[in-house]
Structure formats: C-alpha cells, structure tokens
C-alpha cells in the first residue's frame, strides 16, 4: 500500500494537478512548508509586507475601500503598527452582502473570478469571490495543516461532515478519479442514526483511513454512542475536528474512545483553514502567511489570555479584498513560543458564534459552550440536549432521549440549580422530549440557539 501511496503522491496527484491547471498549488504548499519555520521577526516581516500590499491594492483599485478609507480619513501609509489597524473600519457580513459588486477589482476579468458562498445557517449568508491563485493558496494551506495531523497526500481519508455542498460530485470525472485516487469515506452529519453510526464504524474498520476529519460535536456523539453500546471503535492515527466548538470533555471522550489524538481546527468557508493544532496540542497555530488575525474587544486589541472577537484580513485575495472581516467567533492569544519550532502565532479557547450565547436574567450573555461545559457535561446521563431561547427570561431544554427515560427529578433539580447559577434567579425553564435532536441544515449541531441574542445584536 505504501508504494501505491507514494505513486499517488509523486506521480498521479501532480499529473492530475497539471491536467486541471492547478499545478501551482504545489509551489504554494512548498512555500508554506518553509515559511512555517521562519524566525519570528522574518515571519512578521513577511506578514506586514503582505498586509501593506493588500491595503494598497484595496485603496488604489477597489471602489468600496477607497470610499470607506476616505470616509474614515485614513490612507494605507498611515497603517504602520498593529494598533494602527484599529482605525480601519470593521467589515461586517452585511457590508459584504450590500457591497459585493464594489468590493471587486473592476479591472479583473469577470470570467476568471471564482464564486463561493457561506452556508449561512448560523448567521448572515455571504457571497464572495477569489481568483485561481487564492484557490491554490487555500488548498496548499489546507494540505500543510492536514499534514500536522499526520496526513500525507495519497492517503485515504474519512469524514464525518455535514454540508451537502462539500460532498464529492458523483459525475463521470469523479467516478474515474475515484478508481485511481483513494476514496473519501463519509458519514453525513446531517443525518445521523444509530444504524448509520454502526455502519460507518464497520466501514472505517474495513477501509482503514489514517485520518478522520469531523465536526467536533458530531464525532463526540459518534464516540459516545459507540462507548454506550460497548462497540469497539475504529482507531485512526489522527483526528481533525472543526466547524463546531470542541469542549475539553468531548476531546477526552473522542481520544479515549478512538484511541487517537485530536487536532482541533478553526476553519471557515470564507478563508478556509484559519488556525489548527500542531502535535504539541497547546493552542492553534494561525495560517499567518495568508491571514492577518486580530482579536478585539470594543475598540482595542485584547491582552494575552483575554477573550476577543476574531477579525480577519485576507492577505492573498487581491480580487476581492476582505479587510478586517468580523468572523463571528471569539478566541484568546496563547503566550510564548511553541516547542514544535513554528513561529506562527497561536490562539485558544475558541468559543462559538455570538448568536450561540444565551441571555441571562440581567441581560448577561452566557456562552452556550460554557453552559455545555459547566452544566451538561457534568451529567453524561442527559445524553443529547439543546438549550433554546425564544423569549427573555425563558429557556427550553430540548432533550433527545431516544429509547431512554426522560430526565428524572434529581436531574431536573440539578438543571434548575445550575441554570439559575449561570443565567440568574427566577429564569423560567421548560422541557421538551424528542427522539433525536435534528442538526441544522448545514449539518452543524447547535448546542444553544437564541433568537433573543440575535435581536440584541441587530
Ligand atoms: Zn506548535
């Protein structure tokens, strides 16, 4: 098998990239493999060179940025330090929606633009464009970060993923390709049933992919199900979790059940991989050569360890620059250098989107992740549970109990006590028992859903 893998990596894959015109992806990948080990000052120099270039490009070529910079009274040459970036207006998702045409380089041939869009199930759907060079760089970045988890080009791959648009297209080209290249084994997390999970585990054992890529919560559900049933789980070499917040409890459950290390990742449709863990598992290294990341709180940057909103500037998308884009997730900086030798800065404590927070009695916002960590994970007997808020002062616990009995009195007492502790005295609690809690259309599982917090941010 190793010979076949080498044949795919060194012969078939380059040939396929050559045929599809994507051969330059390899050059980006080689560059990223090199730059990840640059000394910190050289890396910073590279990032700032690219940041200055994208600011200049945006101001000189893109009508939207010419107008917003002029309105803010700044020119790119004013931006000399990280703090100076705070004077550049933040780009909201709704700004991209409203200004799509004026955010494009008018000189760039329309027929060479690559169109893409976000899922939109957890926020505002966003349409955007990039060019072929950015596509190569995105794919190369993904490959670099996959390799940190032990993946090598040409290896088989399994995924527990949700968005239908990510599925391979079963066209004739794909079918021919699948005869030559290793296939991806997939369990769609939009539709998970006990039968499908058992079948997926059996398929994994036959197919033996070294790496599993999964939605964090969906894989935790899979691990918990196999553990409960006493079924021996397939043991891959590495696991990449993404798209959902990975709680420490879920990580432990997955690593224990599948006997493999978890490499957590922050990725998004707009920018592909944003940050991921190396084999030291101490925070996530940024994809810093392609993305300039800020963590902000109000009108300032956060200190190390302090939670802030993630603001992204794409350093390589010159046809539709995305400058200071509010991603919707929060994180904090990790201090010091990583023992892996990479100078790429690290972030940690990624928490869910602002819309996932629940509003407490005194209007305090409580992170759904915190509720999951501090309330539900203390009682594994709860199984699948979701907290929904549609009115101030009220929450609904939706419990996916399947064949199990609904919550017992001690469970209800515990939930009331903990809910009041985090959301305030006097909060009204309702319960709803369902067979299985459905995933969102995108396949993501939302632990907490609040329409109240959305109203607050509109
Ligand atoms: Zn590292």
Short mmCIF file of C-alpha atoms and ligand atoms in Angstrom, two decimals:
data_model
loop_
_atom_site.label_atom_id
_atom_site.label_comp_id
_atom_site.label_asym_id
_atom_site.label_seq_id
_atom_site.Cartn_x
_atom_site.Cartn_y
_atom_site.Cartn_z
CA UNK A 1 0.00 0.00 0.00
CA UNK A 2 2.90 2.31 0.80
CA UNK A 3 4.20 2.01 -2.78
CA UNK A 4 0.74 2.88 -4.14
CA UNK A 5 0.55 5.85 -1.77
CA UNK A 6 3.94 7.10 -2.97
CA UNK A 7 2.81 6.57 -6.58
CA UNK A 8 -0.32 8.69 -5.95
CA UNK A 9 1.67 11.39 -4.13
CA UNK A 10 4.56 11.74 -6.56
CA UNK A 11 3.04 10.75 -9.91
CA UNK A 12 -0.77 10.68 -10.08
CA UNK A 13 -1.53 13.73 -7.95
CA UNK A 14 0.98 16.04 -9.73
CA UNK A 15 -0.33 14.74 -13.08
CA UNK A 16 -3.92 15.46 -12.03
CA UNK A 17 -2.96 18.95 -10.84
CA UNK A 18 -1.10 19.51 -14.10
CA UNK A 19 -4.10 18.38 -16.19
CA UNK A 20 -6.53 20.58 -14.21
CA UNK A 21 -4.19 23.57 -14.40
CA UNK A 22 -3.74 23.59 -10.60
CA UNK A 23 -0.07 22.60 -10.58
CA UNK A 24 0.95 25.87 -8.91
CA UNK A 25 -0.75 24.62 -5.73
CA UNK A 26 2.43 22.60 -5.14
CA UNK A 27 4.56 25.77 -5.21
CA UNK A 28 2.34 27.42 -2.59
CA UNK A 29 2.47 24.30 -0.48
CA UNK A 30 6.29 24.15 -0.62
CA UNK A 31 6.43 27.82 0.33
CA UNK A 32 4.10 27.33 3.33
CA UNK A 33 6.12 24.29 4.47
CA UNK A 34 9.19 26.55 4.51
CA UNK A 35 7.69 29.75 5.97
CA UNK A 36 6.10 27.99 8.96
CA UNK A 37 9.63 27.59 10.37
CA UNK A 38 10.83 31.15 9.67
CA UNK A 39 12.29 33.01 12.67
CA UNK A 40 9.57 35.19 14.32
CA UNK A 41 10.93 38.51 13.01
CA UNK A 42 11.19 37.21 9.42
CA UNK A 43 7.65 35.83 9.60
CA UNK A 44 6.36 39.14 10.93
CA UNK A 45 8.19 40.97 8.16
CA UNK A 46 6.53 38.72 5.55
CA UNK A 47 3.06 39.21 7.08
CA UNK A 48 3.45 43.00 7.18
CA UNK A 49 4.74 43.12 3.62
CA UNK A 50 1.58 41.28 2.53
CA UNK A 51 -0.66 43.40 4.77
CA UNK A 52 0.74 46.64 3.31
CA UNK A 53 0.32 45.23 -0.19
CA UNK A 54 -3.35 44.28 0.35
CA UNK A 55 -4.14 47.67 1.95
CA UNK A 56 -2.52 49.47 -1.00
CA UNK A 57 -4.33 47.25 -3.51
CA UNK A 58 -7.67 47.78 -1.76
CA UNK A 59 -7.32 51.55 -1.60
CA UNK A 60 -6.00 52.04 -5.13
CA UNK A 61 -8.17 49.54 -7.02
CA UNK A 62 -11.35 48.73 -5.08
CA UNK A 63 -14.13 51.36 -5.04
CA UNK A 64 -15.59 50.12 -1.71
CA UNK A 65 -12.31 50.55 0.19
CA UNK A 66 -11.46 53.87 -1.47
CA UNK A 67 -14.75 55.15 -0.15
CA UNK A 68 -14.55 53.62 3.37
CA UNK A 69 -10.90 54.67 3.88
CA UNK A 70 -11.70 58.22 2.70
CA UNK A 71 -14.73 58.32 4.97
CA UNK A 72 -12.60 57.20 7.93
CA UNK A 73 -9.95 59.79 7.00
CA UNK A 74 -7.11 57.28 6.55
CA UNK A 75 -4.72 56.20 3.80
CA UNK A 76 -2.80 52.89 3.75
CA UNK A 77 0.52 54.58 4.56
CA UNK A 78 -0.98 55.57 7.96
CA UNK A 79 -1.01 51.88 8.95
CA UNK A 80 2.40 51.10 10.43
CA UNK A 81 1.61 49.09 13.56
CA UNK A 82 -0.94 46.54 14.79
CA UNK A 83 -2.65 49.30 16.78
CA UNK A 84 -2.98 51.43 13.61
CA UNK A 85 -5.18 48.68 12.12
CA UNK A 86 -7.85 49.62 14.68
CA UNK A 87 -8.54 52.77 12.66
CA UNK A 88 -9.64 50.72 9.63
CA UNK A 89 -13.42 50.13 9.79
CA UNK A 90 -14.57 46.60 10.56
CA UNK A 91 -16.16 44.72 7.67
CA UNK A 92 -19.46 43.15 8.72
CA UNK A 93 -21.09 40.27 6.86
CA UNK A 94 -23.96 42.59 5.97
CA UNK A 95 -21.43 45.06 4.43
CA UNK A 96 -20.22 42.29 2.11
CA UNK A 97 -23.81 41.43 1.21
CA UNK A 98 -24.64 45.04 0.39
CA UNK A 99 -21.43 45.96 -1.47
CA UNK A 100 -20.44 42.81 -3.33
CA UNK A 101 -20.00 44.50 -6.71
CA UNK A 102 -17.99 47.49 -5.47
CA UNK A 103 -15.70 45.21 -3.43
CA UNK A 104 -14.42 43.56 -6.63
CA UNK A 105 -11.41 44.74 -8.62
CA UNK A 106 -13.14 46.34 -11.66
CA UNK A 107 -10.11 45.58 -13.87
CA UNK A 108 -10.11 41.84 -13.16
CA UNK A 109 -11.80 39.73 -15.90
CA UNK A 110 -15.21 38.61 -14.59
CA UNK A 111 -14.93 35.21 -16.27
CA UNK A 112 -11.84 34.39 -14.21
CA UNK A 113 -13.47 35.04 -10.84
CA UNK A 114 -14.23 32.03 -8.65
CA UNK A 115 -17.56 32.38 -6.85
CA UNK A 116 -18.16 30.97 -3.37
CA UNK A 117 -20.60 31.50 -0.51
CA UNK A 118 -21.03 30.67 3.16
CA UNK A 119 -23.68 28.30 4.47
CA UNK A 120 -25.47 31.00 6.41
CA UNK A 121 -27.29 28.68 8.80
CA UNK A 122 -25.70 30.32 11.84
CA UNK A 123 -25.58 33.89 10.63
CA UNK A 124 -25.74 36.01 7.55
CA UNK A 125 -25.06 34.18 4.29
CA UNK A 126 -22.18 35.83 2.44
CA UNK A 127 -21.28 35.62 -1.25
CA UNK A 128 -17.67 36.32 -2.24
CA UNK A 129 -15.07 35.80 -4.96
CA UNK A 130 -11.41 34.96 -5.26
CA UNK A 131 -9.06 34.06 -8.11
CA UNK A 132 -7.23 30.89 -9.06
CA UNK A 133 -4.05 31.93 -7.20
CA UNK A 134 -6.05 32.29 -3.98
CA UNK A 135 -7.67 28.91 -4.59
CA UNK A 136 -4.22 27.29 -4.90
CA UNK A 137 -3.03 29.01 -1.74
CA UNK A 138 -6.19 27.90 0.16
CA UNK A 139 -5.71 24.28 -0.88
CA UNK A 140 -2.00 24.39 -0.11
CA UNK A 141 -2.72 25.82 3.35
CA UNK A 142 -5.21 23.04 3.99
CA UNK A 143 -2.65 20.41 2.97
CA UNK A 144 0.01 21.90 5.25
CA UNK A 145 -2.35 21.87 8.24
CA UNK A 146 -3.65 18.36 7.43
CA UNK A 147 -0.06 17.15 7.47
CA UNK A 148 0.35 18.40 11.06
CA UNK A 149 -2.23 15.75 11.99
CA UNK A 150 -0.23 13.05 10.21
CA UNK A 151 -1.93 13.14 6.80
CA UNK A 152 0.08 12.59 3.64
CA UNK A 153 -1.03 13.23 0.08
CA UNK A 154 -2.30 10.00 -1.44
CA UNK A 155 -3.65 8.57 1.82
CA UNK A 156 -7.23 7.54 2.38
CA UNK A 157 -9.44 9.88 4.34
CA UNK A 158 -12.73 9.60 6.22
CA UNK A 159 -15.02 12.40 7.20
CA UNK A 160 -17.96 12.93 9.48
CA UNK A 161 -19.15 16.13 7.94
CA UNK A 162 -22.38 17.86 7.21
CA UNK A 163 -22.63 20.37 4.43
CA UNK A 164 -24.00 18.67 1.33
CA UNK A 165 -22.02 21.01 -0.94
CA UNK A 166 -18.75 19.55 0.38
CA UNK A 167 -19.69 16.06 -0.79
CA UNK A 168 -17.88 14.73 -3.87
CA UNK A 169 -19.92 15.20 -7.04
CA UNK A 170 -20.74 11.77 -8.49
CA UNK A 171 -20.11 12.84 -12.07
CA UNK A 172 -18.21 10.69 -14.60
CA UNK A 173 -14.96 12.55 -13.96
CA UNK A 174 -15.32 11.96 -10.25
CA UNK A 175 -16.09 8.30 -10.83
CA UNK A 176 -12.97 7.84 -12.97
CA UNK A 177 -10.94 9.74 -10.38
CA UNK A 178 -12.31 7.57 -7.58
CA UNK A 179 -10.99 4.49 -9.39
CA UNK A 180 -7.47 5.95 -9.37
CA UNK A 181 -7.32 8.07 -6.21
CA UNK A 182 -8.06 6.88 -2.68
CA UNK A 183 -11.71 7.49 -1.88
CA UNK A 184 -13.08 9.54 0.96
CA UNK A 185 -15.33 7.58 3.28
CA UNK A 186 -18.12 9.79 4.53
CA UNK A 187 -20.83 9.85 7.18
CA UNK A 188 -23.09 12.82 6.65
CA UNK A 189 -23.66 14.52 9.98
CA UNK A 190 -26.96 15.99 8.77
CA UNK A 191 -28.49 12.60 9.12
CA UNK A 192 -27.04 10.53 11.93
CA UNK A 193 -28.93 7.49 13.17
CA UNK A 194 -27.71 4.60 15.36
CA UNK A 195 -27.73 2.31 12.30
CA UNK A 196 -25.66 4.72 10.20
CA UNK A 197 -23.13 5.18 13.02
CA UNK A 198 -22.69 1.41 13.39
CA UNK A 199 -22.31 1.05 9.63
CA UNK A 200 -19.79 3.91 9.48
CA UNK A 201 -17.69 2.26 12.21
CA UNK A 202 -17.68 -1.03 10.28
CA UNK A 203 -16.77 0.76 7.03
CA UNK A 204 -13.90 2.53 8.82
CA UNK A 205 -12.54 -0.81 10.05
CA UNK A 206 -12.57 -2.22 6.52
CA UNK A 207 -11.29 0.92 4.79
CA UNK A 208 -8.69 1.87 7.43
CA UNK A 209 -8.20 5.61 6.72
CA UNK A 210 -5.33 7.04 8.84
CA UNK A 211 -7.15 10.36 9.34
CA UNK A 212 -10.74 11.22 10.24
CA UNK A 213 -11.97 14.76 9.63
CA UNK A 214 -15.09 15.55 11.63
CA UNK A 215 -17.49 18.07 13.06
CA UNK A 216 -16.42 18.13 16.71
CA UNK A 217 -19.88 17.62 18.18
CA UNK A 218 -20.89 15.01 15.62
CA UNK A 219 -17.76 12.95 16.34
CA UNK A 220 -18.35 13.25 20.08
CA UNK A 221 -21.86 11.90 19.51
CA UNK A 222 -20.38 9.02 17.47
CA UNK A 223 -17.81 8.25 20.21
CA UNK A 224 -20.39 8.45 22.97
CA UNK A 225 -22.76 6.17 21.06
CA UNK A 226 -20.08 3.50 20.48
CA UNK A 227 -18.98 3.71 24.11
CA UNK A 228 -22.56 3.34 25.38
CA UNK A 229 -23.17 0.35 23.11
CA UNK A 230 -19.85 -1.21 24.11
CA UNK A 231 -18.82 -1.40 20.43
CA UNK A 232 -15.07 -1.28 19.76
CA UNK A 233 -14.35 1.86 17.75
CA UNK A 234 -12.07 2.09 14.74
CA UNK A 235 -8.72 3.56 15.75
CA UNK A 236 -7.25 6.04 13.24
CA UNK A 237 -3.78 7.64 13.56
CA UNK A 238 -5.16 11.17 13.90
CA UNK A 239 -8.43 13.08 14.09
CA UNK A 240 -9.08 16.60 12.82
CA UNK A 241 -12.09 18.29 14.40
CA UNK A 242 -13.53 21.51 13.08
CA UNK A 243 -16.68 23.60 12.44
CA UNK A 244 -18.02 23.14 15.95
CA UNK A 245 -16.57 24.10 19.29
CA UNK A 246 -14.59 21.25 20.82
CA UNK A 247 -15.10 21.12 24.58
CA UNK A 248 -12.38 19.54 26.76
CA UNK A 249 -14.89 16.82 27.70
CA UNK A 250 -15.63 16.00 24.06
CA UNK A 251 -11.91 15.87 23.27
CA UNK A 252 -11.34 13.43 26.12
CA UNK A 253 -14.30 11.28 25.08
CA UNK A 254 -13.16 11.14 21.42
CA UNK A 255 -9.49 10.47 22.25
CA UNK A 256 -10.35 7.74 24.75
CA UNK A 257 -12.91 6.03 22.54
CA UNK A 258 -11.00 6.21 19.24
CA UNK A 259 -7.52 5.94 20.84
CA UNK A 260 -6.10 8.70 18.66
CA UNK A 261 -5.00 12.31 19.20
CA UNK A 262 -7.40 15.11 18.26
CA UNK A 263 -6.03 18.05 16.21
CA UNK A 264 -8.59 20.81 16.60
CA UNK A 265 -9.01 23.38 13.85
CA UNK A 266 -10.74 26.68 13.22
CA UNK A 267 -11.79 26.94 9.62
CA UNK A 268 -14.46 28.80 7.74
CA UNK A 269 -15.82 28.92 4.25
CA UNK A 270 -14.59 32.47 3.64
CA UNK A 271 -10.90 31.81 4.36
CA UNK A 272 -10.51 28.01 4.54
CA UNK A 273 -8.18 27.00 7.42
CA UNK A 274 -7.69 29.86 9.91
CA UNK A 275 -5.77 28.03 12.66
CA UNK A 276 -5.06 24.49 13.78
CA UNK A 277 -3.20 22.45 16.36
CA UNK A 278 0.27 21.01 15.86
CA UNK A 279 1.40 17.83 17.63
CA UNK A 280 2.05 19.82 20.83
CA UNK A 281 -1.73 20.45 21.23
CA UNK A 282 -1.16 23.73 23.01
CA UNK A 283 -3.40 26.19 21.18
CA UNK A 284 -3.86 26.52 17.42
CA UNK A 285 -1.22 28.00 15.08
CA UNK A 286 -2.58 30.64 12.70
CA UNK A 287 -2.36 30.32 8.92
CA UNK A 288 -0.43 33.57 9.34
CA UNK A 289 1.13 33.82 5.86
CA UNK A 290 -2.37 34.11 4.35
CA UNK A 291 -4.42 35.72 7.11
CA UNK A 292 -3.73 38.67 9.41
CA UNK A 293 -5.71 37.98 12.59
CA UNK A 294 -6.75 40.48 15.27
CA UNK A 295 -8.61 39.74 18.50
CA UNK A 296 -10.62 42.76 19.53
CA UNK A 297 -12.74 43.84 22.44
CA UNK A 298 -14.64 47.05 21.77
CA UNK A 299 -12.16 49.46 20.18
CA UNK A 300 -8.93 47.82 21.40
CA UNK A 301 -6.88 44.65 20.89
CA UNK A 302 -7.02 42.05 23.66
CA UNK A 303 -4.20 41.15 26.03
CA UNK A 304 -2.80 37.60 26.12
CA UNK A 305 -5.38 35.23 27.58
CA UNK A 306 -8.24 37.70 27.22
CA UNK A 307 -11.17 36.72 25.01
CA UNK A 308 -11.81 38.84 21.94
CA UNK A 309 -13.68 38.71 18.66
CA UNK A 310 -11.73 37.30 15.71
CA UNK A 311 -11.18 39.88 12.95
CA UNK A 312 -9.63 38.54 9.72
CA UNK A 313 -7.78 40.29 6.90
CA UNK A 314 -7.16 38.02 3.91
CA UNK A 315 -3.60 38.80 2.77
CA UNK A 316 -3.81 36.96 -0.54
CA UNK A 317 -7.23 37.73 -2.02
CA UNK A 318 -6.40 40.67 -4.28
CA UNK A 319 -9.51 40.50 -6.50
CA UNK A 320 -11.96 40.92 -3.62
CA UNK A 321 -10.00 42.08 -0.57
CA UNK A 322 -11.57 41.18 2.78
CA UNK A 323 -10.12 43.64 5.27
CA UNK A 324 -10.98 43.43 8.99
CA UNK A 325 -13.83 40.94 8.48
CA UNK A 326 -15.73 40.05 11.67
CA UNK A 327 -15.78 36.27 11.66
CA UNK A 328 -18.31 35.83 14.48
CA UNK A 329 -16.15 33.58 16.72
CA UNK A 330 -14.06 34.55 19.73
CA UNK A 331 -10.62 33.39 20.92
CA UNK A 332 -7.65 34.41 23.07
CA UNK A 333 -3.89 34.62 22.38
CA UNK A 334 -1.57 31.93 23.71
CA UNK A 335 1.64 33.34 25.25
CA UNK A 336 5.17 32.19 24.48
CA UNK A 337 6.62 30.05 21.70
CA UNK A 338 5.56 26.55 20.77
CA UNK A 339 8.02 23.71 21.25
CA UNK A 340 7.29 22.47 17.70
CA UNK A 341 9.50 25.30 16.42
CA UNK A 342 6.84 27.11 14.37
CA UNK A 343 6.69 30.86 14.92
CA UNK A 344 3.09 31.03 13.68
CA UNK A 345 1.15 32.76 16.50
CA UNK A 346 -1.33 30.65 18.48
CA UNK A 347 -4.91 31.20 19.61
CA UNK A 348 -7.00 29.17 22.01
CA UNK A 349 -10.36 28.99 23.80
CA UNK A 350 -12.33 29.27 20.61
CA UNK A 351 -15.95 29.87 21.55
CA UNK A 352 -18.99 29.76 19.38
CA UNK A 353 -20.67 32.49 17.48
CA UNK A 354 -22.26 35.44 19.22
CA UNK A 355 -25.67 34.05 18.27
CA UNK A 356 -24.97 30.98 20.40
CA UNK A 357 -24.95 32.96 23.62
CA UNK A 358 -27.98 32.80 25.92
CA UNK A 359 -29.26 35.98 27.54
CA UNK A 360 -29.48 35.82 31.35
CA UNK A 361 -31.99 37.50 33.68
CA UNK A 362 -29.93 40.67 33.96
CA UNK A 363 -29.09 40.70 30.24
CA UNK A 364 -25.77 38.95 30.84
CA UNK A 365 -24.63 36.80 27.94
CA UNK A 366 -23.75 33.25 28.77
CA UNK A 367 -21.79 31.26 26.18
CA UNK A 368 -23.53 28.11 25.02
CA UNK A 369 -20.16 26.39 25.20
CA UNK A 370 -19.82 27.33 28.83
CA UNK A 371 -23.30 26.00 29.55
CA UNK A 372 -22.38 22.76 27.79
CA UNK A 373 -19.12 22.53 29.72
CA UNK A 374 -20.38 23.51 33.13
CA UNK A 375 -23.88 22.07 33.14
CA UNK A 376 -24.49 19.25 30.72
CA UNK A 377 -21.09 17.57 30.68
CA UNK A 378 -21.34 17.11 34.45
CA UNK A 379 -24.26 14.77 33.84
CA UNK A 380 -23.46 12.42 30.92
CA UNK A 381 -26.83 10.76 31.62
CA UNK A 382 -28.51 13.72 29.94
CA UNK A 383 -27.44 12.47 26.52
CA UNK A 384 -28.22 14.83 23.66
CA UNK A 385 -29.52 18.14 24.88
CA UNK A 386 -30.12 21.56 23.38
CA UNK A 387 -30.95 24.86 25.03
CA UNK A 388 -33.30 27.13 23.12
CA UNK A 389 -34.26 30.68 23.95
CA UNK A 390 -37.01 32.49 22.13
CA UNK A 391 -38.12 34.88 24.87
CA UNK A 392 -36.27 36.85 27.52
CA UNK A 393 -36.38 35.20 30.94
CA UNK A 394 -37.14 31.77 29.48
CA UNK A 395 -35.18 28.80 28.21
CA UNK A 396 -36.28 25.48 26.80
CA UNK A 397 -34.23 22.33 27.28
CA UNK A 398 -34.84 20.02 24.36
CA UNK A 399 -33.79 16.51 25.29
CA UNK A 400 -33.10 13.84 22.67
CA UNK A 401 -33.88 10.81 24.80
CA UNK A 402 -34.35 8.10 22.14
CA UNK A 403 -35.19 4.87 23.98
CA UNK A 404 -34.14 6.32 27.35
CA UNK A 405 -36.39 7.71 30.02
CA UNK A 406 -36.80 11.48 30.18
CA UNK A 407 -34.95 13.37 32.90
CA UNK A 408 -35.61 12.26 36.48
CA UNK A 409 -36.36 14.61 39.42
CA UNK A 410 -32.70 14.80 40.62
CA UNK A 411 -31.69 15.72 37.04
CA UNK A 412 -34.39 18.41 36.89
CA UNK A 413 -33.29 19.81 40.27
CA UNK A 414 -29.65 19.87 39.11
CA UNK A 415 -30.59 21.62 35.84
CA UNK A 416 -32.66 24.26 37.67
CA UNK A 417 -29.89 24.94 40.17
CA UNK A 418 -27.18 25.20 37.50
CA UNK A 419 -29.32 27.21 35.07
CA UNK A 420 -30.10 29.74 37.81
CA UNK A 421 -26.44 29.84 38.73
CA UNK A 422 -25.41 30.79 35.17
CA UNK A 423 -28.48 32.65 33.88
CA UNK A 424 -29.86 34.20 37.07
CA UNK A 425 -32.54 33.55 39.68
CA UNK A 426 -36.13 33.20 38.53
CA UNK A 427 -35.43 32.11 34.95
CA UNK A 428 -38.35 30.08 33.58
CA UNK A 429 -37.40 26.60 32.34
CA UNK A 430 -39.41 24.38 30.01
CA UNK A 431 -38.57 20.87 28.78
CA UNK A 432 -39.29 19.12 25.53
CA UNK A 433 -38.54 15.46 24.89
CA UNK A 434 -37.82 14.33 21.35
CA UNK A 435 -36.41 11.18 19.78
CA UNK A 436 -33.33 12.78 18.19
CA UNK A 437 -32.43 16.48 18.08
CA UNK A 438 -32.06 17.45 14.41
CA UNK A 439 -28.90 19.14 13.12
CA UNK A 440 -29.10 22.46 11.30
CA UNK A 441 -29.47 22.36 7.51
CA UNK A 442 -25.67 22.83 7.24
CA UNK A 443 -25.17 19.70 9.34
CA UNK A 444 -23.79 21.62 12.29
CA UNK A 445 -25.16 20.83 15.70
CA UNK A 446 -26.04 23.92 17.68
CA UNK A 447 -25.96 23.30 21.39
CA UNK A 448 -27.63 26.59 22.10
CA UNK A 449 -29.93 28.63 19.91
CA UNK A 450 -31.18 32.02 20.90
CA UNK A 451 -33.32 34.39 18.88
CA UNK A 452 -33.18 36.83 21.81
CA UNK A 453 -29.43 37.38 21.45
CA UNK A 454 -29.85 37.88 17.69
CA UNK A 455 -32.37 40.66 18.36
CA UNK A 456 -29.86 42.26 20.73
CA UNK A 457 -27.19 42.36 18.02
CA UNK A 458 -29.38 43.62 15.17
ZN1 LIG B 1 3.35 24.08 17.57
#
